[in-house]
mmCIF file of C-alpha atoms in Angstrom:
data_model
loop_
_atom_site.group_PDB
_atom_site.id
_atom_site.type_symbol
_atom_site.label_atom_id
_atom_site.label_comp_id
_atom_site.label_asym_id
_atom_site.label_seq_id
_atom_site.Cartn_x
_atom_site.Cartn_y
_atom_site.Cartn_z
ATOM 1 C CA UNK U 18 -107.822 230.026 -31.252
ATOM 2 C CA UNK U 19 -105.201 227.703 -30.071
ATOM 3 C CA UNK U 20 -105.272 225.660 -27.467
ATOM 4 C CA UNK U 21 -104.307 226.483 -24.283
ATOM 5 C CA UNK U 22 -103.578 224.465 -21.306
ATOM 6 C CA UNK U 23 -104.958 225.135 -18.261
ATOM 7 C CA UNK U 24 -101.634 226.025 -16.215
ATOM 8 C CA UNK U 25 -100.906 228.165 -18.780
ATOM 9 C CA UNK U 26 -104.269 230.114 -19.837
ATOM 10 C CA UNK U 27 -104.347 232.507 -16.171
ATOM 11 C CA UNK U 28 -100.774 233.617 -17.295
ATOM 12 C CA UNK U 29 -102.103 234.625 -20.603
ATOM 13 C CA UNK U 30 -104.973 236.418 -19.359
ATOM 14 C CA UNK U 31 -103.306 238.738 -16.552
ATOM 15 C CA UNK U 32 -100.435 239.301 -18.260
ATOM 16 C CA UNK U 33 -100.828 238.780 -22.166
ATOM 17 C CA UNK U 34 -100.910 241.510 -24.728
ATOM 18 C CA UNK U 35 -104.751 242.516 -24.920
ATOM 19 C CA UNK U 36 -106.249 243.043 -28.765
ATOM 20 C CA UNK U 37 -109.822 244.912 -28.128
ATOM 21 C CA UNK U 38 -112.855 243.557 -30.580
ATOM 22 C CA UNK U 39 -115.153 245.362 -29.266
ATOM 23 C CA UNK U 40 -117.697 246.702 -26.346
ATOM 24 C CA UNK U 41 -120.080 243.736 -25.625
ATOM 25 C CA UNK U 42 -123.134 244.859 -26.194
ATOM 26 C CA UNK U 43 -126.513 245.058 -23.410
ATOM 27 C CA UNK U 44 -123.688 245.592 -20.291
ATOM 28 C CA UNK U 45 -124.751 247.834 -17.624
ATOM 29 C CA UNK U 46 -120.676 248.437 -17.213
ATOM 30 C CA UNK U 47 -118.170 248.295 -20.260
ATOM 31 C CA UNK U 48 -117.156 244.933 -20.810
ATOM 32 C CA UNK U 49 -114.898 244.339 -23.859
ATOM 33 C CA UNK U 50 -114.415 241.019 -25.957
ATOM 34 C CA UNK U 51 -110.543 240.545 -26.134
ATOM 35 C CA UNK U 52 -107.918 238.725 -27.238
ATOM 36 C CA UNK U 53 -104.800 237.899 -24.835
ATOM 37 C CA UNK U 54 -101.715 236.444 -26.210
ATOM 38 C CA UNK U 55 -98.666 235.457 -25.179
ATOM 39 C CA UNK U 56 -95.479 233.888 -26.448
ATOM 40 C CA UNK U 57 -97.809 232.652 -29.721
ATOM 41 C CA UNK U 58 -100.491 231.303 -26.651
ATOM 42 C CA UNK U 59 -103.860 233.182 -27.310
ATOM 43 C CA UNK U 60 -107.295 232.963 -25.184
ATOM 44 C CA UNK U 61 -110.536 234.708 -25.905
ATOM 45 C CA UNK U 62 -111.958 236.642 -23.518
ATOM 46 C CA UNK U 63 -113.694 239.331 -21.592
ATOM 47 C CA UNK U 64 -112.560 242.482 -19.366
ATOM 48 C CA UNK U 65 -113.781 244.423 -17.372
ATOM 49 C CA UNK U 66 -112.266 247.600 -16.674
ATOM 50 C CA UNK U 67 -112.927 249.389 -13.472
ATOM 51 C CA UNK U 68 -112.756 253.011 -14.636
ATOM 52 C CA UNK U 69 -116.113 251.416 -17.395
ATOM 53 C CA UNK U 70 -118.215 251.192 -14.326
ATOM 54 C CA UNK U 71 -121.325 253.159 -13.703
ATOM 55 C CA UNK U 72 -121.279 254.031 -9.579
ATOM 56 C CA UNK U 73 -123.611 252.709 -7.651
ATOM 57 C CA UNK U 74 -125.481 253.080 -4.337
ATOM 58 C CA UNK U 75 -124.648 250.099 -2.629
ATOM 59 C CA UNK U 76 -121.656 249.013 -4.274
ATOM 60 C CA UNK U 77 -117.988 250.733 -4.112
ATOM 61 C CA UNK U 78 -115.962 250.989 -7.527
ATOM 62 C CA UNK U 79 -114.276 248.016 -8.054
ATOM 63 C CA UNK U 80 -116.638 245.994 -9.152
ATOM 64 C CA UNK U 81 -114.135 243.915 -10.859
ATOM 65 C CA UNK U 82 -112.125 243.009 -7.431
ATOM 66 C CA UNK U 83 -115.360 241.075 -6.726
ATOM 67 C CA UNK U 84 -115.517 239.360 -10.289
ATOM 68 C CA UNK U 85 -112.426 237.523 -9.091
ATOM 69 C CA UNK U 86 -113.309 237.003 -5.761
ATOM 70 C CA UNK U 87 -116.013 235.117 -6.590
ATOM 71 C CA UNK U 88 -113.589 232.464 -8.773
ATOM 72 C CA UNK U 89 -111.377 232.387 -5.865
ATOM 73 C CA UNK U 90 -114.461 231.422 -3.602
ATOM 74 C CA UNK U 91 -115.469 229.180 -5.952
ATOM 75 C CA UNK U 92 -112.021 227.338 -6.316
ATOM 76 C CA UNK U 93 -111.960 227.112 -2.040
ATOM 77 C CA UNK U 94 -115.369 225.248 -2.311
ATOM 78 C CA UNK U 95 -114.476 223.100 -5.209
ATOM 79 C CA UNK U 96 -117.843 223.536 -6.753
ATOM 80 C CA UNK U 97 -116.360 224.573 -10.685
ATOM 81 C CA UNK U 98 -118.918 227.090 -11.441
ATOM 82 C CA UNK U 99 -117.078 230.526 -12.321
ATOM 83 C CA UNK U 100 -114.389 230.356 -15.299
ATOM 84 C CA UNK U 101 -110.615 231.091 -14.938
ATOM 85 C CA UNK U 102 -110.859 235.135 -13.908
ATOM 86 C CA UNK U 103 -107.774 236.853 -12.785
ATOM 87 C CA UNK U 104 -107.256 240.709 -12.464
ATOM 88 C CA UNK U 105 -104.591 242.668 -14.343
ATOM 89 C CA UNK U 106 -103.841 246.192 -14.350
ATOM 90 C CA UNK U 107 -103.401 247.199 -18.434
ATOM 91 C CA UNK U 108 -101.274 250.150 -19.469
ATOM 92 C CA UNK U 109 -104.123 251.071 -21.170
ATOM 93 C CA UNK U 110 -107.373 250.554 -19.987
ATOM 94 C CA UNK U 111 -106.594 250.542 -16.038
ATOM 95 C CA UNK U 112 -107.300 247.739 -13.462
ATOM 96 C CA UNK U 113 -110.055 245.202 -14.723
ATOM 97 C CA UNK U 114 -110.574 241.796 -14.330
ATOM 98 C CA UNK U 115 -110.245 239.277 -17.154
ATOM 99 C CA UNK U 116 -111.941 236.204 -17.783
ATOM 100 C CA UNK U 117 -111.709 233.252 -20.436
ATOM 101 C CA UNK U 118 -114.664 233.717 -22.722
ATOM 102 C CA UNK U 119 -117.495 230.943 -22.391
ATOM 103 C CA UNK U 120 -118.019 229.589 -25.457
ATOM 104 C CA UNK U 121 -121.644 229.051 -26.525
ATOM 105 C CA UNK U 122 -124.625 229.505 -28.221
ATOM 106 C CA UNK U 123 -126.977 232.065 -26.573
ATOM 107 C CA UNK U 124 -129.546 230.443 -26.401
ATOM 108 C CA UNK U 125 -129.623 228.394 -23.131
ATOM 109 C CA UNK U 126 -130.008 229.495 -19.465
ATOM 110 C CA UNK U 127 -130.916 228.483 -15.979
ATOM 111 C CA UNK U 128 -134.112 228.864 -16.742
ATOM 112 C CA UNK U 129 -133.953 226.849 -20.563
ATOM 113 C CA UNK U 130 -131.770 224.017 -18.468
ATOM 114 C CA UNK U 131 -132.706 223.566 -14.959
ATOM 115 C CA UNK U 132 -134.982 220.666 -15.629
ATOM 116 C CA UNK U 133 -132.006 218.440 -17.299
ATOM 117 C CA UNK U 134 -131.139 216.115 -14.144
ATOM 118 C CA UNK U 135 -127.648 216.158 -15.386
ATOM 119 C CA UNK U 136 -127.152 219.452 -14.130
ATOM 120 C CA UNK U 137 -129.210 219.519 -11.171
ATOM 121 C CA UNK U 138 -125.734 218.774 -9.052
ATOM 122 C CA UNK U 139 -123.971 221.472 -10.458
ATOM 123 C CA UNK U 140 -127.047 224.202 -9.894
ATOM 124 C CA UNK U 141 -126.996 222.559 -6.332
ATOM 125 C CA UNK U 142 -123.127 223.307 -5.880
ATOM 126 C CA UNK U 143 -123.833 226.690 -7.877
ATOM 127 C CA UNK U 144 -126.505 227.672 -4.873
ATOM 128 C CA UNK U 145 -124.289 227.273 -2.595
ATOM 129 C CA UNK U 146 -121.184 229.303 -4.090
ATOM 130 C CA UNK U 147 -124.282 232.292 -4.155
ATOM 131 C CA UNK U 148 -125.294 232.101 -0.686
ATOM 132 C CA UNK U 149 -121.682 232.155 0.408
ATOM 133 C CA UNK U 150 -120.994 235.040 -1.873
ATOM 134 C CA UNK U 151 -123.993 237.044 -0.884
ATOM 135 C CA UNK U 152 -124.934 237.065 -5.266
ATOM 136 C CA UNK U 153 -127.551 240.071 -5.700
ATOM 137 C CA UNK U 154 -128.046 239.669 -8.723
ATOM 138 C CA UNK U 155 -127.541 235.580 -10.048
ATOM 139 C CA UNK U 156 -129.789 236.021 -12.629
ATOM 140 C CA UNK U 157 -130.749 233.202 -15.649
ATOM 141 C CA UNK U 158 -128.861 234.201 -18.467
ATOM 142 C CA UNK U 159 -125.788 234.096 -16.512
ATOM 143 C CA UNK U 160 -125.827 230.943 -16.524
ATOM 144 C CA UNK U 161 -123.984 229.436 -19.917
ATOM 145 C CA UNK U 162 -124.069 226.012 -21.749
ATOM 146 C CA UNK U 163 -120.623 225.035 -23.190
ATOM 147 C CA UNK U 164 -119.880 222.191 -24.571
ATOM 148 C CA UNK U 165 -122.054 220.196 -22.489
ATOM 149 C CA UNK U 166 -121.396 221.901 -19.104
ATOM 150 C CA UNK U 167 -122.287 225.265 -17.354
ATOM 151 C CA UNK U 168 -120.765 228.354 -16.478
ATOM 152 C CA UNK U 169 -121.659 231.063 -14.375
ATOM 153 C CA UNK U 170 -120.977 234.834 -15.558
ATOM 154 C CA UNK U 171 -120.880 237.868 -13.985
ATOM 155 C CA UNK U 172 -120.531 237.876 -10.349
ATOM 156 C CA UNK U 173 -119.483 241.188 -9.851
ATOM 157 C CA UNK U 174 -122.464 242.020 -7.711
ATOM 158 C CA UNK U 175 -121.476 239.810 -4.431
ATOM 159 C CA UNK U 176 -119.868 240.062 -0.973
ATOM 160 C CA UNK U 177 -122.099 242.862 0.150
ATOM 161 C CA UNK U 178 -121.828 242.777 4.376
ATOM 162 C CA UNK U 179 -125.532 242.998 4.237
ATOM 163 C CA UNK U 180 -127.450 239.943 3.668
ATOM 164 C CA UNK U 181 -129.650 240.424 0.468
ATOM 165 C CA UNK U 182 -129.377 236.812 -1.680
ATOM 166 C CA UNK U 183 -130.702 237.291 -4.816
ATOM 167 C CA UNK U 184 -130.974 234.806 -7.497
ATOM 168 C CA UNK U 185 -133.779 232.594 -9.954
ATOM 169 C CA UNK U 186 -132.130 229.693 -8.318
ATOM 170 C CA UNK U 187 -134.370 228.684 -5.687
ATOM 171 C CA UNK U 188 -135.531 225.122 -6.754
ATOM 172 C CA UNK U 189 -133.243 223.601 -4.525
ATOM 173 C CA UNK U 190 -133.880 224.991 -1.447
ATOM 174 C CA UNK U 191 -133.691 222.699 1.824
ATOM 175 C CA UNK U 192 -131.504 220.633 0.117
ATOM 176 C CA UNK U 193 -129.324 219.073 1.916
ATOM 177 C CA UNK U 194 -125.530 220.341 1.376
ATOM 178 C CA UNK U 195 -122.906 217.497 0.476
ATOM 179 C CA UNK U 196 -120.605 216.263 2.856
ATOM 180 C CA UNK U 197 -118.045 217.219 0.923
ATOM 181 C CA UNK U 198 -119.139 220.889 0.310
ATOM 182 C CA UNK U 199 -119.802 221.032 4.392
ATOM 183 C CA UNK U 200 -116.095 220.307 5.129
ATOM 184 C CA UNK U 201 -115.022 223.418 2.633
ATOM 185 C CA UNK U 202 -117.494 225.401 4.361
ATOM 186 C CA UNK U 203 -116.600 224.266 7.504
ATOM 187 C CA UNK U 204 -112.563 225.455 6.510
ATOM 188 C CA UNK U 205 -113.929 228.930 5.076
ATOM 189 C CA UNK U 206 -115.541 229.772 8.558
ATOM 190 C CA UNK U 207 -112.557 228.537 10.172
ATOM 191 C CA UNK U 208 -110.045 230.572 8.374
ATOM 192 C CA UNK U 209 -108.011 229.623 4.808
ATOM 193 C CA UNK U 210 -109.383 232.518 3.168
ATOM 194 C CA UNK U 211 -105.913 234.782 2.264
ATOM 195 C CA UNK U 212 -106.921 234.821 -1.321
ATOM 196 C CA UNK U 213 -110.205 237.135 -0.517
ATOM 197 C CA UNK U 214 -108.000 239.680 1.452
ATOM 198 C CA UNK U 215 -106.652 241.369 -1.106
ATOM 199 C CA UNK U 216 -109.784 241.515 -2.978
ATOM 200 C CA UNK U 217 -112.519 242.366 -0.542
ATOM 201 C CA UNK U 218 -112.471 244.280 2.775
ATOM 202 C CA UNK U 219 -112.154 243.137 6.586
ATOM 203 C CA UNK U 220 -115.062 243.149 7.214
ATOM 204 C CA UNK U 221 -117.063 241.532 3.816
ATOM 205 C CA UNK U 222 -114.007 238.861 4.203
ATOM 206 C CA UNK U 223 -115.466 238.244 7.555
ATOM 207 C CA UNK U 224 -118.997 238.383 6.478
ATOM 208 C CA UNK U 225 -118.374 235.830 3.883
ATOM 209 C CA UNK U 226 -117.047 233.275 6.845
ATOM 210 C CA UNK U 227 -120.087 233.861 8.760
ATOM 211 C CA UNK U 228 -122.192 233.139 5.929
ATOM 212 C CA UNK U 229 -120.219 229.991 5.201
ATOM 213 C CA UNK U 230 -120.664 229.036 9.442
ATOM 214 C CA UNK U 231 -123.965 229.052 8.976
ATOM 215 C CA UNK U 232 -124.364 227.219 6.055
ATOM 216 C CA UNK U 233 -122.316 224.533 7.220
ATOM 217 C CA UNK U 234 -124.262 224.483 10.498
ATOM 218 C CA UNK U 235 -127.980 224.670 8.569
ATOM 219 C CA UNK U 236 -126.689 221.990 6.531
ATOM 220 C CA UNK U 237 -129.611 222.825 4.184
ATOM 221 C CA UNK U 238 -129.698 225.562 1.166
ATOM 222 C CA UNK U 239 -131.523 228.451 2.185
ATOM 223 C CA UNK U 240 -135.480 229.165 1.408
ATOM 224 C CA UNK U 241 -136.230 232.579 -0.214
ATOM 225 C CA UNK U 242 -137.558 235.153 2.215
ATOM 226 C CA UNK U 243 -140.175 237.528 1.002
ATOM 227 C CA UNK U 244 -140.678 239.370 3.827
ATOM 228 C CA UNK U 245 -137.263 240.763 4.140
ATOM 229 C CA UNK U 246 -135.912 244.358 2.614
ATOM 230 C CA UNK U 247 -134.837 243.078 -0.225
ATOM 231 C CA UNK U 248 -136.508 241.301 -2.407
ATOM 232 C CA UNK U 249 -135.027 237.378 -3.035
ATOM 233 C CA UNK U 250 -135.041 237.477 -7.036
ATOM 234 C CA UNK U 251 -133.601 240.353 -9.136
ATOM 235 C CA UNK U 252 -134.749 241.720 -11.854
ATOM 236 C CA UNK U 253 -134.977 241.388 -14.848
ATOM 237 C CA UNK U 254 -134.803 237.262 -14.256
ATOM 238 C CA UNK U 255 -133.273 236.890 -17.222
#
């Protein structure tokens, strides 16, 4: 692959010509390795195509819309979790979304890295994109090692209106939030959140503000609670 800068790469992926490789094999929803290249720049990557999506319960189709909410939340916090995902509508395959490939290994996960210090601020900053985004479903091997940093994958499951935080990331709780973090928190609650609108609806837009408000105002991460409905890790955890 060719290297790609970063102005450059979300052009390639929402609007570059798309060469399928392949389904990607154990996804609950189709999700296809692809190529997307444009004007001789190429990227690696994976979509997700809306009309691949099993229905669920909880969960209008779309899943997708949510897949790049959750990159837009996480570039309002400034916390660098989620990789460069943008949506695209193909001629082919429908309305997706489409997000740079994370190059690595396969072997590590939250639960292979969470005791390296080096990342301990990241899974901090990582908690607290999740709790915003209402994650059901953050579980370990969506977290990725590349290169010497992590990623976190599939977020497709988040914004619900109800509160139901699930995740394997719970070592941090009643940590404090960073003063930094509080002030985006503080501007999400407050308003700044056009990006989300066309994504999500009214009222999980709104839901995700509260979320943020009280966050900001707890100034702590969240402890698990077991005696809710729903059950604070999902399954399987990895």
């Amino acid at each position: 692959m060719s290297e790609v800068s970063a102005d450059r790469s979300a052009a390639v992926l929402a609007t570059g010509e798309l060469e399928i490789h392949g389904r990607i094999a154990d996804s609950s929803n189709t999700t296809l390795l692809v190529t997307a290249r444009l004007d001789g720049d190429e990227l690696l990557a994976v979509y997700k195509p809306e009309r691949g999506e099993r229905p669920l319960w909880d969960f209008p189709p779309g899943l997708w819309r949510r897949e790049v909410a959750a990159y837009e939340l996480d570039a309002l916090l400034g916390t660098g979790c989620v990789p460069l995902t943008v949506a695209r509508d193909d001629p082919d395959y429908g309305p997706g979304s489409v997000q740079r490939w994370v190059h690595e290994e396969g072997v590590e996960h939250y639960l292979t890295l969470r005791d390296q210090r080096q990342f301990a601020e990241w899974f901090r900053s990582l908690a607290v994109l999740d709790v915003v985004a209402n994650n059901t479903d953050r579980k370990s091997g969506h977290v990725l090692l590349e290169e010497g940093r992590c990623w976190a994958i599939d977020n497709g499951l988040c914004f619900h209106v109800d509160d139901k935080l699930r995740t394997v990331i719970w070592e941090f709780a009643g940590d404090a939030v960073t003063p930094a973090l509080l002030e985006r928190l503080e501007a999400i609650a407050s308003g700044g959140v056009e990006v989300l609108r066309g994504l999500l609806a009214p009222e999980e837009v709104a839901a995700t503000q509260r979320r943020a408000g009280e966050l900001a105002e707890a100034g702590v991460l969240p402890e698990p609670d077991e005696t809710g409905h729903y059950p604070p890790w999902p399954w399987p955890i990895v």
